[in-house]
Tab-separated table of C-alpha atoms in Angstrom:
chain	number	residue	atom	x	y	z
M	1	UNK	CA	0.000	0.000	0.000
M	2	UNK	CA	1.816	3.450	-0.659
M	3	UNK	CA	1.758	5.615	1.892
M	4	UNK	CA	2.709	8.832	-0.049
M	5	UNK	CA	5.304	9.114	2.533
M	6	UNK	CA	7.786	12.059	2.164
M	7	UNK	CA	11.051	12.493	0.982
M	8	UNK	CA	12.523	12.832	4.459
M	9	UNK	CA	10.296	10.024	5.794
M	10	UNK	CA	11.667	7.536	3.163
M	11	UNK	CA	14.756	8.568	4.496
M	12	UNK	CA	14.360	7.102	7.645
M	13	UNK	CA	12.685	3.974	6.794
M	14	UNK	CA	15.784	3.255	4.416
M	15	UNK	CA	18.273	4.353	7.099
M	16	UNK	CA	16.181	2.491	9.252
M	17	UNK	CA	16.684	-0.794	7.319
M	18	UNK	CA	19.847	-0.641	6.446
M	19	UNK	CA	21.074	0.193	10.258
M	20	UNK	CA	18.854	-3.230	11.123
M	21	UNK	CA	20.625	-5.160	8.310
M	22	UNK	CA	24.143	-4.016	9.104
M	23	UNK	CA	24.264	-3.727	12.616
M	24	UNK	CA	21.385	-5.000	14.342
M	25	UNK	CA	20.590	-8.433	12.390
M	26	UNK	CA	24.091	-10.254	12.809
M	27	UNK	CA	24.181	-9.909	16.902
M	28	UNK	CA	19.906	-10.481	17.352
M	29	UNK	CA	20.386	-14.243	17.858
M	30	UNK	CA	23.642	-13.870	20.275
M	31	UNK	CA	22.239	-10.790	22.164
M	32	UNK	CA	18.972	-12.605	22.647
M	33	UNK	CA	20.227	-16.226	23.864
M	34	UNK	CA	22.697	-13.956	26.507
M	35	UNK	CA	20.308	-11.466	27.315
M	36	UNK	CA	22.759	-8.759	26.293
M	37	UNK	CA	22.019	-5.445	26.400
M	38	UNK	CA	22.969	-3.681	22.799
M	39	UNK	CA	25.147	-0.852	24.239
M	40	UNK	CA	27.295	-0.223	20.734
M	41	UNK	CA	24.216	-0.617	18.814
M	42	UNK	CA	22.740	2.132	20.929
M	43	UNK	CA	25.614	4.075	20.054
M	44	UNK	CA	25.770	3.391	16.659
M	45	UNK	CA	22.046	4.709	16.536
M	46	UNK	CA	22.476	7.966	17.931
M	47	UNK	CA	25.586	8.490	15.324
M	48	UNK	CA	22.759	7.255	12.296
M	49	UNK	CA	20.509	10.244	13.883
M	50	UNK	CA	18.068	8.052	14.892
M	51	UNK	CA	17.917	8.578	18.561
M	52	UNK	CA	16.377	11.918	18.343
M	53	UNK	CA	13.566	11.942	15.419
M	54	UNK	CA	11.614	12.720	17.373
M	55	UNK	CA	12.833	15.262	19.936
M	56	UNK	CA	12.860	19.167	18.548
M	57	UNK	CA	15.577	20.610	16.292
M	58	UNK	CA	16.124	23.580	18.884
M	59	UNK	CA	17.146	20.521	21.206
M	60	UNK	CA	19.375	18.661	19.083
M	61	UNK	CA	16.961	16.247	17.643
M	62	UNK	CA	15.584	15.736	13.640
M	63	UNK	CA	11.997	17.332	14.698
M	64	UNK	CA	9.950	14.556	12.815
M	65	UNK	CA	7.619	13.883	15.845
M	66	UNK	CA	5.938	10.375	16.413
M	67	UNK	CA	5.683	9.888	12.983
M	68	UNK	CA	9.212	9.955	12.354
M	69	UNK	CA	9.667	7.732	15.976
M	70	UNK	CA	7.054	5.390	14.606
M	71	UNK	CA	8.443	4.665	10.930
M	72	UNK	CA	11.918	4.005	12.510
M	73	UNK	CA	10.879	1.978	15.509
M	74	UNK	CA	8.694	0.019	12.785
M	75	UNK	CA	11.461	-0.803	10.286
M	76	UNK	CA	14.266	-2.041	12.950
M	77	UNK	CA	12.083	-4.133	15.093
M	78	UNK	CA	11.014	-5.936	11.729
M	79	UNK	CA	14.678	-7.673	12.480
M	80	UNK	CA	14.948	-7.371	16.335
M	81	UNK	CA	12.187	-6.015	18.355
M	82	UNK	CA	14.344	-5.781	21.326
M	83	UNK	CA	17.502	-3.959	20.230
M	84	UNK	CA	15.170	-1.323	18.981
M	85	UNK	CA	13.175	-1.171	22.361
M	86	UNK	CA	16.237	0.877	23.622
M	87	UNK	CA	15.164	3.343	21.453
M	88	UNK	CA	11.249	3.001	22.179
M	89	UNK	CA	11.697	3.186	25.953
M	90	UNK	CA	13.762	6.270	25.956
M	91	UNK	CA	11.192	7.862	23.705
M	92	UNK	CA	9.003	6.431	26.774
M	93	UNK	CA	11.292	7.918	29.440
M	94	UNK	CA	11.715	11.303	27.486
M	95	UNK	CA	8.252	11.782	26.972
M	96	UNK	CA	7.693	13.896	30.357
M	97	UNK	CA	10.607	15.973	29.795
M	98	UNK	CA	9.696	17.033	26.418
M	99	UNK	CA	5.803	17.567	27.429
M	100	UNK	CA	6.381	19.290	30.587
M	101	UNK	CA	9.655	20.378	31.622
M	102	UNK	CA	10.849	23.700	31.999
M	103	UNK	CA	13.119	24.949	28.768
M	104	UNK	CA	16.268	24.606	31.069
M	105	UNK	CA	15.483	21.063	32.034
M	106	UNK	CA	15.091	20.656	28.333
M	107	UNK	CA	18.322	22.005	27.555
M	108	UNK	CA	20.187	20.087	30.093
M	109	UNK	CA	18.763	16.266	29.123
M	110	UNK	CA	17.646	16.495	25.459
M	111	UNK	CA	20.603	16.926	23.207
M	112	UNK	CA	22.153	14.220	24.884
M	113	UNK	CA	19.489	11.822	24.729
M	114	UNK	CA	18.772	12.805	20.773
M	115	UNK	CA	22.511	11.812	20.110
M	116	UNK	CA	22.389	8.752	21.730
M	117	UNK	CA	24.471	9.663	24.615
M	118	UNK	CA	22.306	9.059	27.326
M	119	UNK	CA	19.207	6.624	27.220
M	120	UNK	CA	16.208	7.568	29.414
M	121	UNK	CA	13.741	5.124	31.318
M	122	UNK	CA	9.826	6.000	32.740
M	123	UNK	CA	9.620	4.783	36.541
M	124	UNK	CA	5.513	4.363	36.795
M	125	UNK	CA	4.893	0.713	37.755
M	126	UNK	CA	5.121	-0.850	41.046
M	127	UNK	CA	4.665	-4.397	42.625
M	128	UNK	CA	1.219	-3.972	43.735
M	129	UNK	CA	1.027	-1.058	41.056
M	130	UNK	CA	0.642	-2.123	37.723
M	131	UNK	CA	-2.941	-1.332	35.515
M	132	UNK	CA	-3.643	0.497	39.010
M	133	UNK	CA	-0.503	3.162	38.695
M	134	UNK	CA	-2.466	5.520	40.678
M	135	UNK	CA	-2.192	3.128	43.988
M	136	UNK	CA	1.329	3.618	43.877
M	137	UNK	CA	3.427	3.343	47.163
M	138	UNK	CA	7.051	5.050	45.635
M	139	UNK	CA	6.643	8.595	48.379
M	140	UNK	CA	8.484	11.900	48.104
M	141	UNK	CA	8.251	13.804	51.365
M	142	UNK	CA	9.314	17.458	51.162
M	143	UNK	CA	12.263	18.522	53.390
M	144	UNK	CA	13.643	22.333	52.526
M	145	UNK	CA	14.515	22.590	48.997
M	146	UNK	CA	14.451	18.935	48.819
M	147	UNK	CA	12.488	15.792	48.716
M	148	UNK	CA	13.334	12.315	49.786
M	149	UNK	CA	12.259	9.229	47.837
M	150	UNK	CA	11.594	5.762	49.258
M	151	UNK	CA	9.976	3.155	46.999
M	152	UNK	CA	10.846	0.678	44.469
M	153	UNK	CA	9.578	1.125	40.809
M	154	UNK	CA	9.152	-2.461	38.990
M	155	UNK	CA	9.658	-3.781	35.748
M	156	UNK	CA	11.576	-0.581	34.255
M	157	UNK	CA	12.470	-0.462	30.191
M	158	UNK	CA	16.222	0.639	30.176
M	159	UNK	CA	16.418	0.327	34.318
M	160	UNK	CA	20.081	0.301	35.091
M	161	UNK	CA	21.102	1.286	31.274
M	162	UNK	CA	19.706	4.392	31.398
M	163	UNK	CA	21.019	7.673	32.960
M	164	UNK	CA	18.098	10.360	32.822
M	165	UNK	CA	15.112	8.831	34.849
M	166	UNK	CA	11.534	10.368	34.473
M	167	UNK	CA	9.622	8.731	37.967
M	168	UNK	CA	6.557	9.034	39.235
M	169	UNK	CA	5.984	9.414	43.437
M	170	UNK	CA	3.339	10.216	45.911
M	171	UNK	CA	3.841	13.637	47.747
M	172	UNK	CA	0.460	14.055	49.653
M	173	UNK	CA	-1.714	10.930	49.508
M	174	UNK	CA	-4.682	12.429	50.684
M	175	UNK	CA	-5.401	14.149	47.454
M	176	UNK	CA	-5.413	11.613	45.544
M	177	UNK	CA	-4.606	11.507	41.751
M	178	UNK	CA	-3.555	15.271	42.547
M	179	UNK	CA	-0.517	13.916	44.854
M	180	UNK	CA	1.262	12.681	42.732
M	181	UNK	CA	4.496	14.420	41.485
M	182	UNK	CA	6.944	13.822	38.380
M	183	UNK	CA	10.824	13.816	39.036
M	184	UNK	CA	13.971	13.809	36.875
M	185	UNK	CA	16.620	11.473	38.767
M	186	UNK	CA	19.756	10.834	37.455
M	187	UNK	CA	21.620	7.383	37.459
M	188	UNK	CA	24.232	7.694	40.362
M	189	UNK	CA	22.779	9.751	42.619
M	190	UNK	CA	22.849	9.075	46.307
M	191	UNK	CA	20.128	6.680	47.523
M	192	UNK	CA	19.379	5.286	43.829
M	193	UNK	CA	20.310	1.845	43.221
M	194	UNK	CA	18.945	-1.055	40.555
M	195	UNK	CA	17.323	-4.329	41.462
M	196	UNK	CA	18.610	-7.567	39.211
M	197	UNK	CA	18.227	-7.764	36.102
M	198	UNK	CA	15.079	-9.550	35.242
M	199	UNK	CA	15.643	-12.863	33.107
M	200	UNK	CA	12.404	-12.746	30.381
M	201	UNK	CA	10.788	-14.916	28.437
M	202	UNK	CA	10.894	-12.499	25.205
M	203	UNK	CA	12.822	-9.011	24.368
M	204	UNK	CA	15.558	-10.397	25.642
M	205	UNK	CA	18.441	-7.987	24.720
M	206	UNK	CA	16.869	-5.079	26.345
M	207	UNK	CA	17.599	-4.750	30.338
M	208	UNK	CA	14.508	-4.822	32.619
M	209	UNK	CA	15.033	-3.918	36.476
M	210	UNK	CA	13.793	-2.766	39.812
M	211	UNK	CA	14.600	1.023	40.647
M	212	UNK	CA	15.128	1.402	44.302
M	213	UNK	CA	14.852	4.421	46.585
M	214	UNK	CA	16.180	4.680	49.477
M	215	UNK	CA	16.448	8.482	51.240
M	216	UNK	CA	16.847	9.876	48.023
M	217	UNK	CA	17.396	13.295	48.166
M	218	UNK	CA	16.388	15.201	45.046
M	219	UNK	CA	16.026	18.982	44.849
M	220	UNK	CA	12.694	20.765	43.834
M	221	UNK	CA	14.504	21.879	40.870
M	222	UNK	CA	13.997	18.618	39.132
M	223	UNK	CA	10.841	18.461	39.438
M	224	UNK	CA	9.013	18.082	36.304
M	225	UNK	CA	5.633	20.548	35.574
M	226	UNK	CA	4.545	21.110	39.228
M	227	UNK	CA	3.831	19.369	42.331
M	228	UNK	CA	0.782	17.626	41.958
M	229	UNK	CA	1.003	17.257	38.046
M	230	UNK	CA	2.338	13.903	38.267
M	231	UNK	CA	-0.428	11.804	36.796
M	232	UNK	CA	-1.422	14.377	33.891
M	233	UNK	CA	2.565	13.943	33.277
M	234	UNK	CA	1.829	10.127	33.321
M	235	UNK	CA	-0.919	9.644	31.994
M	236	UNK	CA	0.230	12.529	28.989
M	237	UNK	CA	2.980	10.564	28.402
M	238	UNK	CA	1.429	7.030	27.770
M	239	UNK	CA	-1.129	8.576	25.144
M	240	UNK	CA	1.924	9.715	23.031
M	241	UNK	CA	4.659	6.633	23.540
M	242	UNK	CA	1.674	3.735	23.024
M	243	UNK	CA	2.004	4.445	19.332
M	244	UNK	CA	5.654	3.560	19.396
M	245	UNK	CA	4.687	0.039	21.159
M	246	UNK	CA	2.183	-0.115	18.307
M	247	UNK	CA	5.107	0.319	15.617
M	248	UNK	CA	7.350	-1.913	17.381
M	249	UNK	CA	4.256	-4.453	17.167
M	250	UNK	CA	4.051	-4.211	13.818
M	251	UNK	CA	7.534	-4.553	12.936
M	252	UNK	CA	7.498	-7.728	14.297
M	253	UNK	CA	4.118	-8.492	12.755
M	254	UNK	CA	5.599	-8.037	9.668
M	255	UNK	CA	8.896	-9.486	10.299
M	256	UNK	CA	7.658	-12.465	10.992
M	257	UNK	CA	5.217	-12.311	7.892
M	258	UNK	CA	8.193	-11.882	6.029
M	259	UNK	CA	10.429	-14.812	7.074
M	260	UNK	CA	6.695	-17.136	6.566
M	261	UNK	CA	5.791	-16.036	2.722
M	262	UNK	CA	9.946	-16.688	1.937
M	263	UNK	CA	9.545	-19.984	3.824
M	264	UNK	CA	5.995	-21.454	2.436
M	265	UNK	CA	7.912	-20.723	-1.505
M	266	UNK	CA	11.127	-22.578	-0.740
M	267	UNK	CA	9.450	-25.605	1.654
M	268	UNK	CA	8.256	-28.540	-0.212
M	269	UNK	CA	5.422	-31.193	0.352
M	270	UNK	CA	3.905	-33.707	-1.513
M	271	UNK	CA	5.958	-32.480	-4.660
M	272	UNK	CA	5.634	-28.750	-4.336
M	273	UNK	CA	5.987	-25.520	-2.683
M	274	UNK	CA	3.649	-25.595	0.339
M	275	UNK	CA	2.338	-21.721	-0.469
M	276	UNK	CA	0.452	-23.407	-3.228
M	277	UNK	CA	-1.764	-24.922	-0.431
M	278	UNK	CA	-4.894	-23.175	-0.533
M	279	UNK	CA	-4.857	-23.373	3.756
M	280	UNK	CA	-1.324	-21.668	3.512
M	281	UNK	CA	-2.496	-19.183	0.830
M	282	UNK	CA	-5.203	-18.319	3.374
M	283	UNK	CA	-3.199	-17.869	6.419
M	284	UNK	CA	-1.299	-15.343	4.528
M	285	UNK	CA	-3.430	-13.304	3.092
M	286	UNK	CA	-5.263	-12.913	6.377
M	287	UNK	CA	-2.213	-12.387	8.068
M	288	UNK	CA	-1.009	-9.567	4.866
M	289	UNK	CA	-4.270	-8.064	5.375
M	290	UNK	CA	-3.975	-7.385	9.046
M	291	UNK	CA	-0.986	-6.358	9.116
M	292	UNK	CA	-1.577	-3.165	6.425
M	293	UNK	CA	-4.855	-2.774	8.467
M	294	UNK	CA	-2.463	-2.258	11.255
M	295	UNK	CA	-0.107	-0.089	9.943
M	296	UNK	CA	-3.094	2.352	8.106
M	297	UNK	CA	-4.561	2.967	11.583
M	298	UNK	CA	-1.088	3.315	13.504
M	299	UNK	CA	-0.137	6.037	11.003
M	300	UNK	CA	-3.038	8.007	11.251
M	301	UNK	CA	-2.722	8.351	14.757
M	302	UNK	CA	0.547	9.266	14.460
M	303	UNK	CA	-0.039	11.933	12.419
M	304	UNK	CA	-3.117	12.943	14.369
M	305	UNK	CA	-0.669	13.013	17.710
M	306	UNK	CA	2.072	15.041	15.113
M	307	UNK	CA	-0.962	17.892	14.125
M	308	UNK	CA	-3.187	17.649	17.288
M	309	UNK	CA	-0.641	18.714	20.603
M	310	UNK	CA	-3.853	18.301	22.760
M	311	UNK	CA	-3.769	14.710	24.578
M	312	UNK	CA	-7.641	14.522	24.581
M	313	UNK	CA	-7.771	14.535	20.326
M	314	UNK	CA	-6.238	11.416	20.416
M	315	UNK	CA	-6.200	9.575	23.539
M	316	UNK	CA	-8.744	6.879	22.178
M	317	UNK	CA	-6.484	6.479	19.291
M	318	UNK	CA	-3.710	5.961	20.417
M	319	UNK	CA	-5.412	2.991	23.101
M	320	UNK	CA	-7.017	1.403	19.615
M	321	UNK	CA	-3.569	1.487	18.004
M	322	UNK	CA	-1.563	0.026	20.543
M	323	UNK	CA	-4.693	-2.540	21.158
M	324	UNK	CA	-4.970	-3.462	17.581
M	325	UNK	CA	-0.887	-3.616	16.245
M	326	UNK	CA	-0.079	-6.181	19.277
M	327	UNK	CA	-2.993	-8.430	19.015
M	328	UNK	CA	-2.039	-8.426	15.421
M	329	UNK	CA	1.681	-8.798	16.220
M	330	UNK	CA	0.862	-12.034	18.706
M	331	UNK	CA	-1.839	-13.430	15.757
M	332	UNK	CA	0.530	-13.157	13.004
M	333	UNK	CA	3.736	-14.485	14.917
M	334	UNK	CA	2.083	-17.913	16.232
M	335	UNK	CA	1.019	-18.614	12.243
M	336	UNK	CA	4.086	-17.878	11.367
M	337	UNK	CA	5.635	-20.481	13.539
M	338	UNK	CA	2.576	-22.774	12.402
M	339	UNK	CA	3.591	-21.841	8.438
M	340	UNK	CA	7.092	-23.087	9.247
M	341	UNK	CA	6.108	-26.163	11.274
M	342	UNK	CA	9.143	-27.647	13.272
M	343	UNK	CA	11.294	-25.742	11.768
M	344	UNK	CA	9.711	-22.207	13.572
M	345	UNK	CA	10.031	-23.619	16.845
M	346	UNK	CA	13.325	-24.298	16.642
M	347	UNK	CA	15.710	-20.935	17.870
M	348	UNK	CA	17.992	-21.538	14.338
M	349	UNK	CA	15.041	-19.470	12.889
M	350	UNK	CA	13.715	-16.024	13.978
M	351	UNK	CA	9.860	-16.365	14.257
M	352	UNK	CA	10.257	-18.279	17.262
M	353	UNK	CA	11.926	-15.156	18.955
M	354	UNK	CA	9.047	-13.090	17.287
M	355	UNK	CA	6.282	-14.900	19.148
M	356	UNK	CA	8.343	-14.863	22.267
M	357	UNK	CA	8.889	-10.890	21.561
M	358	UNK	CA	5.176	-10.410	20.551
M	359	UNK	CA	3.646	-10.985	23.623
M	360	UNK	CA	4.719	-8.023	25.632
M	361	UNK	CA	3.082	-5.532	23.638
M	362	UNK	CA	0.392	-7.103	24.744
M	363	UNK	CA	1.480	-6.055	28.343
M	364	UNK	CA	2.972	-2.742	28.557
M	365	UNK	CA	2.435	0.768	29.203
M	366	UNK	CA	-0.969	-0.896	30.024
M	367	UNK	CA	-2.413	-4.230	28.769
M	368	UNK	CA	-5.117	-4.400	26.243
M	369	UNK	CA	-7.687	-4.908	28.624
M	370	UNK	CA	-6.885	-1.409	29.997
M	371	UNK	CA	-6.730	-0.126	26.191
M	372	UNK	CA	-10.263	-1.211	25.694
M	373	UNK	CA	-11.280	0.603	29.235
M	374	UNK	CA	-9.577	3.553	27.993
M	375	UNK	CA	-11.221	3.261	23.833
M	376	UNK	CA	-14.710	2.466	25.690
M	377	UNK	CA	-14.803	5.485	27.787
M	378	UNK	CA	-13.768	7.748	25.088
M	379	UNK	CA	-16.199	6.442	23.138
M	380	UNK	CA	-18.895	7.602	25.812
M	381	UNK	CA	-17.604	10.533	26.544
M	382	UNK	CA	-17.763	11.542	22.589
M	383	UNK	CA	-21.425	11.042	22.866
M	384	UNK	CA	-22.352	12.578	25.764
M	385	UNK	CA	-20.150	15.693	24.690
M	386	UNK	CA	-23.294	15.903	21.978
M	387	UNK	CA	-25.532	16.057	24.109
């Protein structure tokens, strides 16, 4: 289907591609079996430019907003979802800066994190915290000019990679969703430490751990917005990184539908190629069919987030795209396997890491069953706004 992209949009879905054949494609397999995090490959990103698409040009960055995020994420997770995560979750970590922070903040973290310098991380989720962020237990109490964090954040993209830190704590409980305050913490500072580094069953290569605070003294000068802002900075900065889980969905959607159409021509049975099956011919052209369904509604709410700048134009959206690109991701993976028979559950070939990788999409920055919550009550507040 042809996207009428632009010249500079091309761009980065060929530099894109060719950084995923060159750099990321020959270490997926080794980087996924040893868990390792792709440091030089981050590195080697930031030096392509594509660490800051989408972070302003007045901050170092290419200025080609979640579109630009989305096409990139997209075309590398096509070959490893999880290598290009450490992109994804510092667009998820950088999200509150570039939403709400003062223009010195900005200054300070930005350039480095659009030149691939520095890697950011989000610090929402907690133990007993997950689809319920709000019932966090992470606290900030106020003390001078300072306040002191104790809490541990969960299951943090980047955690212990990462050196800017965008995290969420309670700093007056008794008002609720309004006591809640966003903080920039950097790696290394007194009372911050990591939990172990959690051993997953998919997106292997990226580094998943437990952020710890213990009498962590930050000053008020890094807080982010205001105090009491916290969960308009969260929930802000969900409605504008889900789209970039969506695009690293459908890279590996159509990654995997890739490696299946190559495999049903070359695998014979009974005398010929098995993609002359009419059941195989069926499975892909459902699975073809999704996927450009997929990617049609994932662009328009990119560009919708790109033109809009209010959260509340495209909130819903950006819930159906996430929804819709990772049950299509975890659909069109487990056929793929199926297409491939034995062969795709063995680790020799890549849609077995595909399924594995599909799944979480699923999961974070909120599961579907939270997406459809949040697509349902947009959907009723539309039509009572009518009214």
């Amino acid at each position: 289907m042809n996207y009428f992209f632009t010249e500079e949009q091309q761009m980065i879905i060929d530099t894109a591609k060719e950084f995923a054949a060159k750099h990321i494609k020959p270490v997926r397999e080794k980087y996924d079996e040893e868990g390792h995090f792709p440091t030089e490959e981050v590195k080697k990103m930031g030096e392509a430019g594509l660490c800051g698409l989408y972070i302003p040009e007045e901050y170092g960055g290419m200025g080609k907003g979640i579109m630009g995020l989305c096409l990139a994420v997209e075309e590398m997770s096509k070959v490893c979802s999880a290598i290009a995560l450490s992109m994804a979750a510092t667009a998820l970590g950088t999200f509150p800066i570039l939403l709400f922070s003062s223009d010195a903040q900005k200054k300070k973290y930005l350039p480095d994190i659009a030149s691939g310098k520095d890697l950011a991380a989000f610090g929402l989720t907690e133990a007993n915290a997950g689809s319920d962020a709000l019932g966090m237990q992470t606290t900030a109490v106020k003390d001078g000019d300072y306040y002191v964090l104790n809490g541990t954040k969960q299951w943090i993209t980047n955690g212990g990679e990462a050196r800017v830190y965008s995290v969420i704590a309670v700093t007056d409980r008794a008002r609720g969703s309004r006591g809640l305050t966003a903080f920039i913490i950097e790696k290394d500072t007194k009372g911050f430490t990591f939990g172990k580094k959690e051993n997953k069953m998919g997106i292997r290569a990226s580094a998943t751990r437990e952020l710890v605070f213990q009498d962590c003294r930050i000053h008020k000068d890094q807080i982010i917005a205001k105090e009491g802002m916290g969960a308009i900075v969260a929930v802000n900065t969900l409605y504008n990184s889900r789209p970039g889980v969506a695009a690293q969905a459908l890279g590996i959607a159509a990654g995997a539908f890739e490696e299946a159409l190559a495999y049903s021509r070359q695998r014979k049975q009974f005398g010929q190629p098995i993609s002359s099956f009419q059941a195989v011919q069926h499975m892909l052209a459902d699975m073809a069919t999704e996927i450009e369904a997929a990617r049609a509604l994932l662009y328009a709410t990119a560009k919708t987030i790109d033109a809009a700048g209010d959260a509340k134009a495209f909130a819903k959206e950006s819930a159906m795209s996430k929804l819709y690109c990772s049950d299509v991701a975890m659909k069109v993976t487990v056929n793929a396997v199926q297409i491939l028979g034995g062969y795709g559950y063995m680790k020799e070939y890549p849609v077995e890491k595909m399924m594995r990788d599909a799944k979480i999409t699923q999961i974070y920055e909120g599961t579907n069953q939270i997406q459809r919550n949040e697509i349902a009550l947009g959907l009723i507040k539309e039509i009572a706004s009518k009214k």
